[in-house]
PDB file of C-alpha atoms in Angstrom:
ATOM      1  CA  UNK A   1     -10.793 -12.545  15.519  1.00 53.00           C
ATOM      2  CA  UNK A   2      -7.603 -11.673  16.986  1.00 67.00           C
ATOM      3  CA  UNK A   3      -6.841  -7.524  16.161  1.00 86.00           C
ATOM      4  CA  UNK A   4      -3.897  -6.318  15.495  1.00 91.00           C
ATOM      5  CA  UNK A   5      -2.869  -4.146  18.378  1.00 92.00           C
ATOM      6  CA  UNK A   6       0.983  -3.588  19.853  1.00 93.00           C
ATOM      7  CA  UNK A   7       2.387  -6.074  22.875  1.00 94.00           C
ATOM      8  CA  UNK A   8       3.599  -2.914  24.659  1.00 93.00           C
ATOM      9  CA  UNK A   9       2.925   1.260  24.262  1.00 90.00           C
ATOM     10  CA  UNK A  10       5.475   3.889  25.325  1.00 92.00           C
ATOM     11  CA  UNK A  11       2.785   5.843  25.981  1.00 89.00           C
ATOM     12  CA  UNK A  12      -0.556   4.741  27.285  1.00 91.00           C
ATOM     13  CA  UNK A  13      -2.706   8.323  26.233  1.00 94.00           C
ATOM     14  CA  UNK A  14      -0.552   9.700  22.973  1.00 93.00           C
ATOM     15  CA  UNK A  15      -1.457  12.821  21.447  1.00 94.00           C
ATOM     16  CA  UNK A  16      -3.929  13.089  18.005  1.00 93.00           C
ATOM     17  CA  UNK A  17      -1.544  14.502  15.960  1.00 93.00           C
ATOM     18  CA  UNK A  18      -1.745  15.642  12.360  1.00 92.00           C
ATOM     19  CA  UNK A  19      -2.268  13.441   8.973  1.00 90.00           C
ATOM     20  CA  UNK A  20      -0.042  16.516   6.992  1.00 93.00           C
ATOM     21  CA  UNK A  21       2.043  15.689   3.637  1.00 94.00           C
ATOM     22  CA  UNK A  22       2.294  12.220   1.983  1.00 95.00           C
ATOM     23  CA  UNK A  23       4.017   9.425   2.596  1.00 92.00           C
ATOM     24  CA  UNK A  24       7.640   9.121   2.899  1.00 91.00           C
ATOM     25  CA  UNK A  25       8.016   5.651   3.663  1.00 91.00           C
ATOM     26  CA  UNK A  26       5.754   2.562   3.145  1.00 90.00           C
ATOM     27  CA  UNK A  27       5.080   3.833  -0.372  1.00 93.00           C
ATOM     28  CA  UNK A  28       6.850   1.249  -2.655  1.00 95.00           C
ATOM     29  CA  UNK A  29       5.090  -2.187  -2.658  1.00 95.00           C
ATOM     30  CA  UNK A  30       8.307  -3.743  -1.421  1.00 93.00           C
ATOM     31  CA  UNK A  31       7.670  -7.553  -0.906  1.00 94.00           C
ATOM     32  CA  UNK A  32       4.607  -8.149  -3.077  1.00 94.00           C
ATOM     33  CA  UNK A  33       4.269  -8.137  -6.843  1.00 96.00           C
ATOM     34  CA  UNK A  34       1.104  -6.059  -6.255  1.00 97.00           C
ATOM     35  CA  UNK A  35       0.073  -3.271  -3.580  1.00 97.00           C
ATOM     36  CA  UNK A  36      -3.061  -1.416  -2.584  1.00 97.00           C
ATOM     37  CA  UNK A  37      -2.054   1.945  -2.108  1.00 97.00           C
ATOM     38  CA  UNK A  38      -4.163   4.821   0.521  1.00 97.00           C
ATOM     39  CA  UNK A  39      -5.309   8.053  -2.173  1.00 97.00           C
ATOM     40  CA  UNK A  40      -6.321  10.156   1.287  1.00 96.00           C
ATOM     41  CA  UNK A  41      -5.275  10.463   5.042  1.00 97.00           C
ATOM     42  CA  UNK A  42      -7.019   8.451   7.592  1.00 96.00           C
ATOM     43  CA  UNK A  43      -6.865   6.573  11.131  1.00 96.00           C
ATOM     44  CA  UNK A  44      -7.385   2.791   9.871  1.00 96.00           C
ATOM     45  CA  UNK A  45      -8.862   0.741  13.316  1.00 96.00           C
ATOM     46  CA  UNK A  46      -7.138  -3.009  13.764  1.00 95.00           C
ATOM     47  CA  UNK A  47     -11.020  -3.864  12.414  1.00 96.00           C
ATOM     48  CA  UNK A  48     -10.941  -2.506   9.240  1.00 97.00           C
ATOM     49  CA  UNK A  49      -7.432  -3.731   8.472  1.00 97.00           C
ATOM     50  CA  UNK A  50      -8.273  -7.177   9.424  1.00 96.00           C
ATOM     51  CA  UNK A  51     -12.077  -6.891   7.646  1.00 96.00           C
ATOM     52  CA  UNK A  52      -9.831  -6.192   4.148  1.00 97.00           C
ATOM     53  CA  UNK A  53      -7.323  -8.356   5.049  1.00 96.00           C
ATOM     54  CA  UNK A  54     -10.068 -11.001   5.322  1.00 96.00           C
ATOM     55  CA  UNK A  55     -11.460 -10.187   1.583  1.00 96.00           C
ATOM     56  CA  UNK A  56      -8.344 -10.286   0.422  1.00 96.00           C
ATOM     57  CA  UNK A  57      -7.419 -13.932   1.734  1.00 96.00           C
ATOM     58  CA  UNK A  58     -10.892 -15.447   0.556  1.00 95.00           C
ATOM     59  CA  UNK A  59     -10.403 -13.617  -3.266  1.00 94.00           C
ATOM     60  CA  UNK A  60      -6.994 -14.815  -3.456  1.00 92.00           C
ATOM     61  CA  UNK A  61      -7.202 -18.160  -2.456  1.00 89.00           C
ATOM     62  CA  UNK A  62      -4.052 -20.517  -2.348  1.00 87.00           C
ATOM     63  CA  UNK A  63      -0.683 -19.749  -3.335  1.00 87.00           C
ATOM     64  CA  UNK A  64      -1.420 -16.371  -2.712  1.00 94.00           C
ATOM     65  CA  UNK A  65       1.179 -14.608  -0.121  1.00 96.00           C
ATOM     66  CA  UNK A  66      -0.602 -11.711   1.614  1.00 96.00           C
ATOM     67  CA  UNK A  67       1.957  -8.955   3.788  1.00 96.00           C
ATOM     68  CA  UNK A  68       0.151  -6.527   5.964  1.00 96.00           C
ATOM     69  CA  UNK A  69       2.191  -3.138   5.558  1.00 96.00           C
ATOM     70  CA  UNK A  70      -0.030  -0.941   8.447  1.00 95.00           C
ATOM     71  CA  UNK A  71      -0.159  -1.524  11.984  1.00 96.00           C
ATOM     72  CA  UNK A  72      -1.976   0.099  14.273  1.00 95.00           C
ATOM     73  CA  UNK A  73       0.926   1.606  16.629  1.00 94.00           C
ATOM     74  CA  UNK A  74      -1.631   4.563  17.845  1.00 95.00           C
ATOM     75  CA  UNK A  75      -4.026   4.373  21.130  1.00 95.00           C
ATOM     76  CA  UNK A  76      -7.460   6.450  20.554  1.00 95.00           C
ATOM     77  CA  UNK A  77      -9.325   7.061  23.860  1.00 95.00           C
ATOM     78  CA  UNK A  78     -12.749   7.878  24.328  1.00 95.00           C
ATOM     79  CA  UNK A  79     -14.886   9.367  27.051  1.00 94.00           C
ATOM     80  CA  UNK A  80     -18.167   7.308  28.202  1.00 94.00           C
ATOM     81  CA  UNK A  81     -21.681   8.434  26.335  1.00 94.00           C
ATOM     82  CA  UNK A  82     -23.514  11.112  28.404  1.00 94.00           C
ATOM     83  CA  UNK A  83     -20.493  12.512  30.560  1.00 93.00           C
ATOM     84  CA  UNK A  84     -19.784  16.158  31.482  1.00 94.00           C
ATOM     85  CA  UNK A  85     -16.570  18.124  29.793  1.00 93.00           C
ATOM     86  CA  UNK A  86     -14.146  17.585  31.384  1.00 93.00           C
ATOM     87  CA  UNK A  87     -12.187  15.282  34.221  1.00 92.00           C
ATOM     88  CA  UNK A  88      -9.367  14.609  32.209  1.00 93.00           C
ATOM     89  CA  UNK A  89      -8.540  12.538  29.188  1.00 93.00           C
ATOM     90  CA  UNK A  90     -11.068   9.409  29.012  1.00 94.00           C
ATOM     91  CA  UNK A  91      -9.700   5.723  28.651  1.00 94.00           C
ATOM     92  CA  UNK A  92      -7.940   3.340  26.031  1.00 93.00           C
ATOM     93  CA  UNK A  93     -10.582   2.215  23.435  1.00 94.00           C
ATOM     94  CA  UNK A  94      -9.027   1.079  20.457  1.00 94.00           C
ATOM     95  CA  UNK A  95      -6.125   1.115  18.277  1.00 95.00           C
ATOM     96  CA  UNK A  96      -5.557   2.965  14.785  1.00 96.00           C
ATOM     97  CA  UNK A  97      -2.398   3.002  11.878  1.00 96.00           C
ATOM     98  CA  UNK A  98      -1.767   6.106  11.047  1.00 96.00           C
ATOM     99  CA  UNK A  99      -2.847   5.985   7.056  1.00 96.00           C
ATOM    100  CA  UNK A 100      -0.624   9.202   4.018  1.00 97.00           C
ATOM    101  CA  UNK A 101      -1.378   9.219   1.323  1.00 97.00           C
ATOM    102  CA  UNK A 102       0.730   7.081  -0.784  1.00 96.00           C
ATOM    103  CA  UNK A 103       1.420   4.291   1.851  1.00 96.00           C
ATOM    104  CA  UNK A 104       1.139   0.809   1.072  1.00 97.00           C
ATOM    105  CA  UNK A 105      -1.489  -0.820   3.028  1.00 97.00           C
ATOM    106  CA  UNK A 106      -1.251  -4.961   1.828  1.00 97.00           C
ATOM    107  CA  UNK A 107       0.829  -6.790  -1.066  1.00 97.00           C
ATOM    108  CA  UNK A 108       0.058  -9.930  -2.910  1.00 96.00           C
ATOM    109  CA  UNK A 109       2.041 -11.958  -4.530  1.00 95.00           C
ATOM    110  CA  UNK A 110       1.648 -15.494  -6.163  1.00 95.00           C
ATOM    111  CA  UNK A 111      -1.339 -14.644  -8.657  1.00 95.00           C
ATOM    112  CA  UNK A 112      -2.476 -13.128 -11.988  1.00 94.00           C
ATOM    113  CA  UNK A 113      -2.900  -9.506 -11.784  1.00 94.00           C
ATOM    114  CA  UNK A 114      -6.817  -9.854 -12.547  1.00 94.00           C
ATOM    115  CA  UNK A 115      -7.144 -11.871  -9.320  1.00 95.00           C
ATOM    116  CA  UNK A 116      -5.239  -9.142  -7.377  1.00 95.00           C
ATOM    117  CA  UNK A 117      -7.466  -6.189  -8.940  1.00 96.00           C
ATOM    118  CA  UNK A 118     -10.139  -7.776  -7.532  1.00 96.00           C
ATOM    119  CA  UNK A 119      -8.715  -9.212  -4.059  1.00 96.00           C
ATOM    120  CA  UNK A 120      -8.067  -5.405  -3.350  1.00 97.00           C
ATOM    121  CA  UNK A 121     -11.514  -3.900  -5.202  1.00 97.00           C
ATOM    122  CA  UNK A 122     -12.837  -5.735  -2.896  1.00 97.00           C
ATOM    123  CA  UNK A 123     -10.875  -4.714   0.626  1.00 97.00           C
ATOM    124  CA  UNK A 124     -10.944  -1.216  -0.787  1.00 96.00           C
ATOM    125  CA  UNK A 125     -14.751  -1.128   0.428  1.00 97.00           C
ATOM    126  CA  UNK A 126     -13.922  -2.193   3.774  1.00 96.00           C
ATOM    127  CA  UNK A 127     -11.829   0.959   4.151  1.00 97.00           C
ATOM    128  CA  UNK A 128     -12.599   3.635   5.238  1.00 96.00           C
ATOM    129  CA  UNK A 129     -10.356   5.775   2.162  1.00 97.00           C
ATOM    130  CA  UNK A 130     -10.465   5.847  -1.579  1.00 97.00           C
ATOM    131  CA  UNK A 131      -7.778   3.236  -2.691  1.00 97.00           C
ATOM    132  CA  UNK A 132      -6.042   1.963  -6.201  1.00 96.00           C
ATOM    133  CA  UNK A 133      -4.020  -1.128  -6.861  1.00 97.00           C
ATOM    134  CA  UNK A 134       0.248  -0.336  -7.726  1.00 96.00           C
ATOM    135  CA  UNK A 135       2.817  -2.836  -9.064  1.00 96.00           C
ATOM    136  CA  UNK A 136       6.054  -3.439  -8.317  1.00 92.00           C
ATOM    137  CA  UNK A 137       8.846  -1.459 -10.393  1.00 84.00           C
ATOM    138  CA  UNK A 138       9.840  -5.433 -11.678  1.00 77.00           C
ATOM    139  CA  UNK A 139       6.418  -6.556 -11.983  1.00 69.00           C
TER     140      UNK A 139
END
């Protein structure tokens, strides 16, 4: 299983930041016919993205094209268990994608709407947030 992570990062231990407001980018279906839209803010780990991708691919079968619109750019650090406070920031643990409400997480084309709805429903169960199916403006 090859998890998503950046090849190179500018800062090894970034600060946490905030997830305030709605997504102003990546909030429209750009490539496929249907999209899976986030309705809540969260940090999506690369494992969660991969689990949802597998669920979509299994349900959609052949002839479907899947786009992953969330990429885990942000590094998250963690200190070892039972460690006292202080002594600096922990070591890099995993990567996350910062998701705001309205962000399109996955896109799908080449399948009927009912198949896309079922694929996105199953993918939504793998994610820690509420999601919904959205259609491209031309469909």
